[in-house]
C-alpha cells in the first residue's frame, strides 16, 4: 500500500516514525534514571542573586562595599523640552556632569513629534544632585528645562 504514496509522503512518515522512536527512547531513559537524579534549579540559580531592599540601602550608605552608591545608576525626568530637542542634545548637556548611560526623548507614536519630555539615566547615582542643581531651570535649545529624579507613574 505504501507503494502508492509519493516519495515526499514516505519521507514524512519515516521522519515521524523516527521521532516517535526517539521520544520513546527518551521516555525510557527518564524512567531508568529515576526522579532523584533530576536537578531542580532555584530562582536564584536562574536569575542570579537579587539584592533585598536592605542590601540596596546598605550599599547606598556604605560606598566601600562590593557595590557602592557611585555605581548604581539613576533615572532622571527631564521636562519642558523644546520640540527640536533630541536624545543627543540631552546626552551632550548631561554628560558634562558625569557618565550618561542612556538618554531618550519621548515621542508621539503616530507622528513622531516630541512630547516635550524625556529621561536621562546617569551611570552614577552620586552625580544626580549635582546634575539637578545645575540643569533644573537651565536653558536647552530655547526652553527652560525641569530636571527631577524620575518616579513611577501614578
PDB file of C-alpha atoms in Angstrom:
ATOM      1  CA  UNK A   1       0.000   0.000   0.000  1.00  0.00           C
ATOM      2  CA  UNK A   2       2.902   2.351   0.682  1.00  0.00           C
ATOM      3  CA  UNK A   3       3.908   1.973  -2.978  1.00  0.00           C
ATOM      4  CA  UNK A   4       1.057   4.302  -3.934  1.00  0.00           C
ATOM      5  CA  UNK A   5       2.401   7.187  -1.792  1.00  0.00           C
ATOM      6  CA  UNK A   6       4.683   9.862  -3.138  1.00  0.00           C
ATOM      7  CA  UNK A   7       8.312   9.860  -2.068  1.00  0.00           C
ATOM      8  CA  UNK A   8       7.661  13.042  -0.039  1.00  0.00           C
ATOM      9  CA  UNK A   9       4.900  11.397   1.952  1.00  0.00           C
ATOM     10  CA  UNK A  10       7.035   8.293   2.556  1.00  0.00           C
ATOM     11  CA  UNK A  11       9.863  10.539   3.807  1.00  0.00           C
ATOM     12  CA  UNK A  12       7.485  12.382   6.172  1.00  0.00           C
ATOM     13  CA  UNK A  13       6.140   9.102   7.531  1.00  0.00           C
ATOM     14  CA  UNK A  14       9.675   7.795   8.049  1.00  0.00           C
ATOM     15  CA  UNK A  15      10.619  11.033   9.827  1.00  0.00           C
ATOM     16  CA  UNK A  16       7.540  10.797  12.073  1.00  0.00           C
ATOM     17  CA  UNK A  17       8.339   7.175  12.918  1.00  0.00           C
ATOM     18  CA  UNK A  18      11.928   8.121  13.750  1.00  0.00           C
ATOM     19  CA  UNK A  19      10.768  10.970  16.044  1.00  0.00           C
ATOM     20  CA  UNK A  20       8.271   8.661  17.728  1.00  0.00           C
ATOM     21  CA  UNK A  21      11.028   6.104  18.363  1.00  0.00           C
ATOM     22  CA  UNK A  22      13.405   8.803  19.738  1.00  0.00           C
ATOM     23  CA  UNK A  23      10.660  10.076  22.034  1.00  0.00           C
ATOM     24  CA  UNK A  24      10.014   6.563  23.348  1.00  0.00           C
ATOM     25  CA  UNK A  25      13.744   6.050  23.966  1.00  0.00           C
ATOM     26  CA  UNK A  26      13.983   9.371  25.843  1.00  0.00           C
ATOM     27  CA  UNK A  27      10.948   8.439  27.956  1.00  0.00           C
ATOM     28  CA  UNK A  28      12.517   5.080  28.805  1.00  0.00           C
ATOM     29  CA  UNK A  29      15.832   6.752  29.725  1.00  0.00           C
ATOM     30  CA  UNK A  30      13.984   9.122  32.088  1.00  0.00           C
ATOM     31  CA  UNK A  31      12.249   6.173  33.753  1.00  0.00           C
ATOM     32  CA  UNK A  32      15.548   4.354  34.229  1.00  0.00           C
ATOM     33  CA  UNK A  33      17.270   7.430  35.620  1.00  0.00           C
ATOM     34  CA  UNK A  34      14.676   7.902  38.322  1.00  0.00           C
ATOM     35  CA  UNK A  35      13.398  11.079  39.980  1.00  0.00           C
ATOM     36  CA  UNK A  36      16.334  11.556  42.364  1.00  0.00           C
ATOM     37  CA  UNK A  37      18.794  12.419  39.619  1.00  0.00           C
ATOM     38  CA  UNK A  38      16.862  15.350  38.196  1.00  0.00           C
ATOM     39  CA  UNK A  39      18.422  18.606  39.407  1.00  0.00           C
ATOM     40  CA  UNK A  40      15.925  21.273  40.386  1.00  0.00           C
ATOM     41  CA  UNK A  41      17.026  24.847  39.814  1.00  0.00           C
ATOM     42  CA  UNK A  42      16.176  27.560  42.293  1.00  0.00           C
ATOM     43  CA  UNK A  43      15.070  31.056  41.291  1.00  0.00           C
ATOM     44  CA  UNK A  44      18.489  32.338  42.358  1.00  0.00           C
ATOM     45  CA  UNK A  45      20.185  29.850  40.002  1.00  0.00           C
ATOM     46  CA  UNK A  46      18.133  31.210  37.111  1.00  0.00           C
ATOM     47  CA  UNK A  47      18.268  34.948  37.804  1.00  0.00           C
ATOM     48  CA  UNK A  48      21.343  35.368  39.963  1.00  0.00           C
ATOM     49  CA  UNK A  49      21.349  36.970  43.383  1.00  0.00           C
ATOM     50  CA  UNK A  50      18.603  39.589  43.710  1.00  0.00           C
ATOM     51  CA  UNK A  51      19.544  42.098  46.395  1.00  0.00           C
ATOM     52  CA  UNK A  52      16.942  42.896  49.015  1.00  0.00           C
ATOM     53  CA  UNK A  53      15.909  46.464  49.809  1.00  0.00           C
ATOM     54  CA  UNK A  54      18.107  46.267  52.892  1.00  0.00           C
ATOM     55  CA  UNK A  55      21.103  45.275  50.728  1.00  0.00           C
ATOM     56  CA  UNK A  56      20.449  48.186  48.377  1.00  0.00           C
ATOM     57  CA  UNK A  57      20.137  50.667  51.261  1.00  0.00           C
ATOM     58  CA  UNK A  58      23.324  49.295  52.830  1.00  0.00           C
ATOM     59  CA  UNK A  59      25.118  49.747  49.502  1.00  0.00           C
ATOM     60  CA  UNK A  60      23.997  53.382  49.416  1.00  0.00           C
ATOM     61  CA  UNK A  61      25.119  54.020  52.995  1.00  0.00           C
ATOM     62  CA  UNK A  62      28.475  52.187  52.758  1.00  0.00           C
ATOM     63  CA  UNK A  63      30.184  53.128  49.494  1.00  0.00           C
ATOM     64  CA  UNK A  64      33.264  50.990  50.246  1.00  0.00           C
ATOM     65  CA  UNK A  65      31.396  47.687  49.987  1.00  0.00           C
ATOM     66  CA  UNK A  66      31.057  45.482  46.904  1.00  0.00           C
ATOM     67  CA  UNK A  67      28.737  47.871  45.032  1.00  0.00           C
ATOM     68  CA  UNK A  68      28.887  51.477  46.055  1.00  0.00           C
ATOM     69  CA  UNK A  69      26.255  54.143  45.500  1.00  0.00           C
ATOM     70  CA  UNK A  70      28.508  55.549  42.803  1.00  0.00           C
ATOM     71  CA  UNK A  71      27.915  52.520  40.592  1.00  0.00           C
ATOM     72  CA  UNK A  72      24.138  52.458  40.984  1.00  0.00           C
ATOM     73  CA  UNK A  73      22.507  54.261  38.041  1.00  0.00           C
ATOM     74  CA  UNK A  74      19.723  56.804  38.486  1.00  0.00           C
ATOM     75  CA  UNK A  75      16.991  57.809  36.038  1.00  0.00           C
ATOM     76  CA  UNK A  76      16.177  61.494  35.744  1.00  0.00           C
ATOM     77  CA  UNK A  77      12.998  63.025  34.346  1.00  0.00           C
ATOM     78  CA  UNK A  78      13.605  65.965  32.013  1.00  0.00           C
ATOM     79  CA  UNK A  79      10.546  68.105  31.256  1.00  0.00           C
ATOM     80  CA  UNK A  80       9.642  71.258  29.321  1.00  0.00           C
ATOM     81  CA  UNK A  81      11.782  70.267  26.339  1.00  0.00           C
ATOM     82  CA  UNK A  82      11.501  72.207  23.103  1.00  0.00           C
ATOM     83  CA  UNK A  83      10.132  70.274  20.138  1.00  0.00           C
ATOM     84  CA  UNK A  84      13.548  70.306  18.458  1.00  0.00           C
ATOM     85  CA  UNK A  85      15.441  68.717  21.384  1.00  0.00           C
ATOM     86  CA  UNK A  86      16.904  65.284  20.578  1.00  0.00           C
ATOM     87  CA  UNK A  87      18.293  62.470  22.709  1.00  0.00           C
ATOM     88  CA  UNK A  88      21.753  63.531  21.550  1.00  0.00           C
ATOM     89  CA  UNK A  89      21.142  67.044  22.887  1.00  0.00           C
ATOM     90  CA  UNK A  90      20.175  65.595  26.282  1.00  0.00           C
ATOM     91  CA  UNK A  91      23.213  63.310  26.293  1.00  0.00           C
ATOM     92  CA  UNK A  92      25.543  66.231  25.475  1.00  0.00           C
ATOM     93  CA  UNK A  93      24.059  68.516  28.143  1.00  0.00           C
ATOM     94  CA  UNK A  94      24.087  65.892  30.908  1.00  0.00           C
ATOM     95  CA  UNK A  95      27.454  64.286  30.091  1.00  0.00           C
ATOM     96  CA  UNK A  96      29.221  67.422  31.344  1.00  0.00           C
ATOM     97  CA  UNK A  97      28.225  66.311  34.880  1.00  0.00           C
ATOM     98  CA  UNK A  98      29.063  62.592  34.680  1.00  0.00           C
ATOM     99  CA  UNK A  99      28.738  59.500  32.503  1.00  0.00           C
ATOM    100  CA  UNK A 100      25.341  59.112  30.814  1.00  0.00           C
ATOM    101  CA  UNK A 101      24.100  55.533  30.416  1.00  0.00           C
ATOM    102  CA  UNK A 102      21.020  56.416  28.341  1.00  0.00           C
ATOM    103  CA  UNK A 103      19.048  59.391  27.045  1.00  0.00           C
ATOM    104  CA  UNK A 104      15.645  59.346  25.379  1.00  0.00           C
ATOM    105  CA  UNK A 105      13.095  61.927  24.248  1.00  0.00           C
ATOM    106  CA  UNK A 106       9.531  60.628  24.360  1.00  0.00           C
ATOM    107  CA  UNK A 107       7.631  60.984  21.070  1.00  0.00           C
ATOM    108  CA  UNK A 108       4.080  60.592  19.794  1.00  0.00           C
ATOM    109  CA  UNK A 109       3.545  57.152  18.241  1.00  0.00           C
ATOM    110  CA  UNK A 110       1.637  58.340  15.199  1.00  0.00           C
ATOM    111  CA  UNK A 111       3.553  61.494  14.285  1.00  0.00           C
ATOM    112  CA  UNK A 112       6.969  61.000  15.876  1.00  0.00           C
ATOM    113  CA  UNK A 113       6.763  64.529  17.303  1.00  0.00           C
ATOM    114  CA  UNK A 114       8.346  65.235  20.681  1.00  0.00           C
ATOM    115  CA  UNK A 115       6.011  65.004  23.675  1.00  0.00           C
ATOM    116  CA  UNK A 116       8.094  67.645  25.473  1.00  0.00           C
ATOM    117  CA  UNK A 117       9.786  65.384  27.994  1.00  0.00           C
ATOM    118  CA  UNK A 118      12.374  62.647  28.218  1.00  0.00           C
ATOM    119  CA  UNK A 119      14.602  60.646  30.519  1.00  0.00           C
ATOM    120  CA  UNK A 120      18.334  60.561  31.140  1.00  0.00           C
ATOM    121  CA  UNK A 121      19.946  57.681  33.018  1.00  0.00           C
ATOM    122  CA  UNK A 122      23.121  58.756  34.766  1.00  0.00           C
ATOM    123  CA  UNK A 123      25.583  55.895  35.290  1.00  0.00           C
ATOM    124  CA  UNK A 124      26.444  57.106  38.813  1.00  0.00           C
ATOM    125  CA  UNK A 125      23.784  57.952  41.385  1.00  0.00           C
ATOM    126  CA  UNK A 126      26.203  60.308  43.137  1.00  0.00           C
ATOM    127  CA  UNK A 127      26.090  62.646  40.106  1.00  0.00           C
ATOM    128  CA  UNK A 128      22.313  63.186  40.341  1.00  0.00           C
ATOM    129  CA  UNK A 129      22.207  66.029  42.917  1.00  0.00           C
ATOM    130  CA  UNK A 130      24.865  67.981  41.027  1.00  0.00           C
ATOM    131  CA  UNK A 131      23.064  67.481  37.689  1.00  0.00           C
ATOM    132  CA  UNK A 132      19.690  68.513  39.116  1.00  0.00           C
ATOM    133  CA  UNK A 133      21.155  71.604  40.750  1.00  0.00           C
ATOM    134  CA  UNK A 134      22.993  72.643  37.592  1.00  0.00           C
ATOM    135  CA  UNK A 135      20.383  71.869  34.925  1.00  0.00           C
ATOM    136  CA  UNK A 136      16.993  72.330  36.617  1.00  0.00           C
ATOM    137  CA  UNK A 137      15.759  75.611  35.135  1.00  0.00           C
ATOM    138  CA  UNK A 138      18.658  75.797  32.659  1.00  0.00           C
ATOM    139  CA  UNK A 139      18.095  76.769  29.027  1.00  0.00           C
ATOM    140  CA  UNK A 140      18.304  73.942  26.479  1.00  0.00           C
ATOM    141  CA  UNK A 141      17.544  74.814  22.856  1.00  0.00           C
ATOM    142  CA  UNK A 142      15.480  77.841  23.870  1.00  0.00           C
ATOM    143  CA  UNK A 143      13.447  76.190  26.619  1.00  0.00           C
ATOM    144  CA  UNK A 144      13.899  76.286  30.409  1.00  0.00           C
ATOM    145  CA  UNK A 145      14.023  72.588  31.345  1.00  0.00           C
ATOM    146  CA  UNK A 146      12.831  70.821  34.502  1.00  0.00           C
ATOM    147  CA  UNK A 147      15.076  68.069  35.924  1.00  0.00           C
ATOM    148  CA  UNK A 148      13.985  65.718  38.736  1.00  0.00           C
ATOM    149  CA  UNK A 149      14.638  62.157  39.817  1.00  0.00           C
ATOM    150  CA  UNK A 150      12.156  60.024  37.854  1.00  0.00           C
ATOM    151  CA  UNK A 151       9.323  58.420  39.811  1.00  0.00           C
ATOM    152  CA  UNK A 152       6.807  55.716  38.936  1.00  0.00           C
ATOM    153  CA  UNK A 153       3.640  56.661  37.080  1.00  0.00           C
ATOM    154  CA  UNK A 154       0.597  57.289  39.225  1.00  0.00           C
TER     155      UNK A 154
END
